[in-house]
Coordinates of C-alpha atoms and ligand atoms in Angstrom, one line a residue:
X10 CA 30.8 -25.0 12.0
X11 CA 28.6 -23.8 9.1
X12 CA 28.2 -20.6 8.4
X13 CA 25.0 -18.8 9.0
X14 CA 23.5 -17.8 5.2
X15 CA 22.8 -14.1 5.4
X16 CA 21.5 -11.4 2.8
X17 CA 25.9 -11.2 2.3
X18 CA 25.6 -14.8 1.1
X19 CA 22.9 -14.5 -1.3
X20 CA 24.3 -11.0 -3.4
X21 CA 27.4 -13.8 -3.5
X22 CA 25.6 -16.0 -4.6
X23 CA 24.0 -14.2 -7.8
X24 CA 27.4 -12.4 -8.5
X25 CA 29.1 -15.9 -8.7
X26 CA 25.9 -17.4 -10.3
X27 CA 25.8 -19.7 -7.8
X28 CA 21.9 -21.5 -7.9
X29 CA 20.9 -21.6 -3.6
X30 CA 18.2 -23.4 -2.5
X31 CA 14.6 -22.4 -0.6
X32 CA 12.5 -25.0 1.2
X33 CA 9.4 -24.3 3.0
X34 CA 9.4 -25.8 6.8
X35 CA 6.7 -25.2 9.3
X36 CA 7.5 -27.2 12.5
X37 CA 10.6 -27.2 14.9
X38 CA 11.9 -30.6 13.8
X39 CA 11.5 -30.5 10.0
X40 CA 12.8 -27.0 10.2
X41 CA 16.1 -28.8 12.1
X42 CA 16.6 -31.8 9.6
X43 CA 16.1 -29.2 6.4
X44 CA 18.8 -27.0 7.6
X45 CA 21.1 -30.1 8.6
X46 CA 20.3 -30.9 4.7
X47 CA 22.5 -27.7 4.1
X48 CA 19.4 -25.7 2.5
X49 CA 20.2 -22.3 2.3
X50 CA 16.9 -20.5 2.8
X51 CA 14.1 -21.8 5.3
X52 CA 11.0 -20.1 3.8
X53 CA 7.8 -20.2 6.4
X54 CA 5.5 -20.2 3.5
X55 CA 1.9 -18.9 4.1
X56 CA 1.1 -21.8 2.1
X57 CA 1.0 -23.6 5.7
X58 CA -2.5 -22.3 5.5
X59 CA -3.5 -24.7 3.3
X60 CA -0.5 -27.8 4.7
X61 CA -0.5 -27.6 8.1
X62 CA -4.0 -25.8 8.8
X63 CA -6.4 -27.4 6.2
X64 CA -7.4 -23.6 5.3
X65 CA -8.8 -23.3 1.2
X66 CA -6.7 -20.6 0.4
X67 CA -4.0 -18.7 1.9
X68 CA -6.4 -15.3 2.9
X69 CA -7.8 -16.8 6.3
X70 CA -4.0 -17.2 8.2
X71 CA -3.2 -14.3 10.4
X72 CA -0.3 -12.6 11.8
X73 CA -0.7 -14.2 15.2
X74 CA -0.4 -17.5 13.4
X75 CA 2.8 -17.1 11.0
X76 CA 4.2 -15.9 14.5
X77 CA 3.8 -19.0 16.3
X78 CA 5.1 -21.2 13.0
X79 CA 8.0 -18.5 12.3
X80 CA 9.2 -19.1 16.3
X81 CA 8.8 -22.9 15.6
X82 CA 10.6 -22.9 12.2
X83 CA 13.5 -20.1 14.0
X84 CA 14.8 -22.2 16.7
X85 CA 15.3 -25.6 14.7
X86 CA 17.5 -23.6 12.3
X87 CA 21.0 -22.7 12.8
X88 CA 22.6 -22.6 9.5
X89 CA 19.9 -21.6 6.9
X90 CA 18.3 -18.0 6.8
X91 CA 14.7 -17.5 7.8
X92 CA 12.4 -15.6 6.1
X93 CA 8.6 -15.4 7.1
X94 CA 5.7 -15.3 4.7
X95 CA 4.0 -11.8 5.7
X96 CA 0.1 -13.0 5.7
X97 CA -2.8 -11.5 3.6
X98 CA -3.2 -7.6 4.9
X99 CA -0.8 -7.8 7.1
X100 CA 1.2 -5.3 5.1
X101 CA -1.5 -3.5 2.8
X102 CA -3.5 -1.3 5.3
X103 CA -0.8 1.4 6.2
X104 CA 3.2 1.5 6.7
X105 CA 2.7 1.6 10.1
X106 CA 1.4 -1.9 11.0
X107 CA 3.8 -3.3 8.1
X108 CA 6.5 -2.5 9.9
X109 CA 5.6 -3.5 13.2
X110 CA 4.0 -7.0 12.1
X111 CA 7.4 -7.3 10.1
X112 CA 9.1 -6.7 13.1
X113 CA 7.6 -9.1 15.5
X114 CA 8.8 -11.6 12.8
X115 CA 12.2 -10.4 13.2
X116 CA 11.8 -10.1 16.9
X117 CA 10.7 -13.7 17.0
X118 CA 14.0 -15.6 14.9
X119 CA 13.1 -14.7 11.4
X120 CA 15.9 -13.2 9.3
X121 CA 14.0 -11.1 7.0
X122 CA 10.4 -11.8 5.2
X123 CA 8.5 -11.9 2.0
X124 CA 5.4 -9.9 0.7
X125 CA 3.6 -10.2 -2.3
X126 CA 2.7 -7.8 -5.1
X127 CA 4.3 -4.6 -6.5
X128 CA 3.4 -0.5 -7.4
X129 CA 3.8 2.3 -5.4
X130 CA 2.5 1.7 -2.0
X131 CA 4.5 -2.1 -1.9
X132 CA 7.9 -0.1 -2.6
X133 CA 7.1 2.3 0.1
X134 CA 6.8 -0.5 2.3
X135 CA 9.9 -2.3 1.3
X136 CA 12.2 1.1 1.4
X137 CA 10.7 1.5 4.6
X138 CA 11.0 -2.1 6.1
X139 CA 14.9 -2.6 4.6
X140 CA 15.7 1.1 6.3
X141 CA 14.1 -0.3 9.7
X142 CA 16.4 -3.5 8.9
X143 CA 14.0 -5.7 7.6
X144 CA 15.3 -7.7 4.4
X145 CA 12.8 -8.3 2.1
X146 CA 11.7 -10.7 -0.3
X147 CA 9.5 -9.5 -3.3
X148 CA 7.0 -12.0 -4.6
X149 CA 5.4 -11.4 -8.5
X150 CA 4.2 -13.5 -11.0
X151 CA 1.0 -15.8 -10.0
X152 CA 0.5 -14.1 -6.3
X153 CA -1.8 -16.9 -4.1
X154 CA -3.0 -13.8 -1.9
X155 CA -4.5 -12.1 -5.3
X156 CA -6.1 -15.0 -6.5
X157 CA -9.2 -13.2 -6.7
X158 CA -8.1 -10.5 -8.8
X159 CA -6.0 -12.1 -10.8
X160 CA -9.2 -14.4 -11.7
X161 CA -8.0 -18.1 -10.6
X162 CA -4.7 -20.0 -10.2
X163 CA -2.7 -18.8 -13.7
X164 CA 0.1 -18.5 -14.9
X165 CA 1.3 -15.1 -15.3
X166 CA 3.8 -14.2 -18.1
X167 CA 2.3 -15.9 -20.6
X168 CA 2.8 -12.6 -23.5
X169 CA 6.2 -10.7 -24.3
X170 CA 4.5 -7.7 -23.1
X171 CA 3.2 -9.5 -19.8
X172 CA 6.9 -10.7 -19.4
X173 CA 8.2 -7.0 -19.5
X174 CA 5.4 -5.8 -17.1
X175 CA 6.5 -8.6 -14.8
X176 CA 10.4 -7.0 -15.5
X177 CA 9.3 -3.4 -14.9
X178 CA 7.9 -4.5 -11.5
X179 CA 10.6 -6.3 -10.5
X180 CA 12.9 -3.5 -11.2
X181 CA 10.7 -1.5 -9.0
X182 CA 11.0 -4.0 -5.6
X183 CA 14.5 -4.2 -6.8
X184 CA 15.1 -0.6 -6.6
X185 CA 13.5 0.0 -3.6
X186 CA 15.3 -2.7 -1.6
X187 CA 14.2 -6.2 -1.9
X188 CA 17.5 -8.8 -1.8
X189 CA 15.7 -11.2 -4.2
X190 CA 12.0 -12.2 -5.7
X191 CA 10.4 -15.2 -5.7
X192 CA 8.8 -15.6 -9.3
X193 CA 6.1 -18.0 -9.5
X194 CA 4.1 -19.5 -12.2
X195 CA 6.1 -17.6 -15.0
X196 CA 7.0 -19.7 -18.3
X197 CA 10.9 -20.5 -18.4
X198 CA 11.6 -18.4 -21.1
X199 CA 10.1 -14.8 -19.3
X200 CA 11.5 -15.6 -16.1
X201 CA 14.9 -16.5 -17.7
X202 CA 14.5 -12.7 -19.4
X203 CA 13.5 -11.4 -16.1
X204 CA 16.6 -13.2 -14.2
X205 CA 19.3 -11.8 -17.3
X206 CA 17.7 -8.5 -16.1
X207 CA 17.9 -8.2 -12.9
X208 CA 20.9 -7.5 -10.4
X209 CA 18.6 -9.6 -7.3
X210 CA 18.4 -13.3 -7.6
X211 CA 15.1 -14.6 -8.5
X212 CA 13.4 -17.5 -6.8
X213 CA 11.6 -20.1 -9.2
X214 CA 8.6 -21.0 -7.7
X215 CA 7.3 -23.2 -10.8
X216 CA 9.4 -20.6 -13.3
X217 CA 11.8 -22.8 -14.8
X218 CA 15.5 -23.3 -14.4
X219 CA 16.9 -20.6 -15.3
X220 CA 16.3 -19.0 -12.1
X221 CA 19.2 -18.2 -9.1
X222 CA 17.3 -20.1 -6.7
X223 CA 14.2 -22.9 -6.7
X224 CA 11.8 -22.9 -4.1
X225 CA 9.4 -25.6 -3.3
X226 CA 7.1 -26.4 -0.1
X227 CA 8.4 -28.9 2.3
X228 CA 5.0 -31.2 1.7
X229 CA 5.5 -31.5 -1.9
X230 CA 8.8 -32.4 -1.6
X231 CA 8.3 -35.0 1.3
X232 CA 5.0 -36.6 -0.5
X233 CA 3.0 -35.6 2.4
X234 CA 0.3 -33.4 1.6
X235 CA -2.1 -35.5 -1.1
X236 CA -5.1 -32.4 -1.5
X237 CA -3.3 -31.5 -4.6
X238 CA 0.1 -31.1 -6.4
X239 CA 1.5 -28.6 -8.3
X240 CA 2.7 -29.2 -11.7
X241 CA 6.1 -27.6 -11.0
X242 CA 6.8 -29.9 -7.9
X243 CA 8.5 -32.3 -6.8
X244 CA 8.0 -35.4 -5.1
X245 CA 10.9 -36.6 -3.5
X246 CA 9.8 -39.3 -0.6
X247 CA 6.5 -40.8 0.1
X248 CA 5.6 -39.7 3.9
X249 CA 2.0 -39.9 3.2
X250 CA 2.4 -44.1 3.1
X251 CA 5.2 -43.8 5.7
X252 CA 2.6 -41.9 8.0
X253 CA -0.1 -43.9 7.2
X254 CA 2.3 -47.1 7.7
X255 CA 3.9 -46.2 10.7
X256 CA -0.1 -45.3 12.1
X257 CA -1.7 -48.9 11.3
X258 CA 1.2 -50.7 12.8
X259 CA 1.0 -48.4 16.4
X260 CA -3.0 -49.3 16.2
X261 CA -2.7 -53.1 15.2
X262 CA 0.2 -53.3 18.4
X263 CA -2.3 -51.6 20.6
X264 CA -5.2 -53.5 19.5
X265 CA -3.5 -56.6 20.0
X266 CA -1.8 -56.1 23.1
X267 CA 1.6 -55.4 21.4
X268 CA 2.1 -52.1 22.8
X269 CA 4.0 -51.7 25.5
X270 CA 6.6 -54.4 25.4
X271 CA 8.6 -55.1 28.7
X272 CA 10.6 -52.5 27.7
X273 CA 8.5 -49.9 27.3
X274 CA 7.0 -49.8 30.8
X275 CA 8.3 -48.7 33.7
Ligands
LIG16 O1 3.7 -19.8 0.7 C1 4.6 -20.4 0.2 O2 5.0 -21.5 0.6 C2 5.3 -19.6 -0.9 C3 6.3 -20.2 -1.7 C4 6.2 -21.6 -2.1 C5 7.0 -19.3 -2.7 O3 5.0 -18.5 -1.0

């Protein structure tokens, strides 16, 4: 039997520079094949927002809605950790509703989750989630929930001295507890700096490959989701023709009379 990946696993991991891997899963039975794949980290990305809901952006998905995908995602998996994507101001408003949002993540299969941002208040929250027994995943760099500050969909990172704010923060989360940090949209070359720096793995989420770990979202991967598609991505499969293949066949059968067969009837 494998065994389960845990917040022990991952410090291994980085201390044997071992490169793990994170894929996002949203549903019960893609959840179950990615873990059979032997990935290490099941991420329920907020990004589902935009995948799975046909939201714009990631600001309209709410707690109650991560919960039902994060129970989905947690009982497909038995091998993989599972960290939930904390939605947009589900963390920001006061320590006291972080935690307990956190926690009905935990409550509900996740192993630990991920929040985005840095400064004083977001450490406060991590040192206070990791001593209630939350892991935590930081998440700097282009932030999707801070679009609108940060002016658009850019990459951060782009100067030496953007590179050592990015550091400084990340020594921050680090400090106050996180067990690694997605960085995403950084040019190879920062995050590289940033990962040589560091004692927590980071997570490249379009940052090059001199990261610990690489993270992508499950419909990028599977060549499912066709609104758009990141530079940094990869397209592994084509499920977008194999959905689309598979649904013009079942309506040509039906149409025709081809569906049931004698077999399919009781
Ligand atoms: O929402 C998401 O899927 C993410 C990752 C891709 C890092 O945050």
């Amino acid at each position: 039997m494998t065994k389960k990946i845990t917040v022990n696993t991952i410090k291994k991991y980085k201390a044997e520079n071992e490169k793990f891997s994170v894929l996002t899963a949203y549903d019960y039975s893609t959840a179950k094949y990615i873990d059979e794949a032997g990935i290490d980290v099941v991420l329920i990305g907020d990004s589902l927002a935009m995948t799975a809901l046909g939201y714009e952006t990631t600001h309209a998905i709410g707690v109650d809605e991560m919960l039902i995908f994060t129970k989905a995602v947690a009982k497909g998996v038995t091998h993989a950790m599972v960290v939930t994507d904390m939605p947009f101001l589900s963390y920001h408003t006061d320590i006291a509703s972080a935690i307990s949002n956190c926690g009905l993540m935990i409550k509900n299969g996740a192993n630990a989750v991920k929040i985005e941002g840095y400064g004083d208040y977001i450490t406060d929250v991590i040192k206070r989630l990791t001593q209630s027994g939350i892991p935590v995943v930081g998440h700097l760099g282009f932030t999707p929930q801070f679009v609108n500050t940060l002016g658009g969909y850019k990459i951060q990172g782009k100067t030496p001295e953007a590179v050592e704010e990015i550091l400084s923060q990340a020594k921050q989360l680090e400090k106050a507890g996180v067990f690694a940090v997605v960085l995403e949209m950084v040019p190879e070359s920062g995050a590289k700096y940033i990962t040589e720096n560091l004692s927590v793995p980071t997570i490249s989420c379009g940052a090059g490959r001199y990261c610990d770990a690489q993270v992508l979202v499950c419909d990028d991967v599977f060549g499912k989701f066709s609104d758009f598609k990141p530079k940094f991505a990869r397209k592994y499969g084509d499920m977008k023709s194999l959905i689309l293949e598979c649904a013009k066949k079942f309506n040509k059968d039906v149409k025709a009379g081809r569906f049931p067969s004698d077999e399919e009837v009781f």
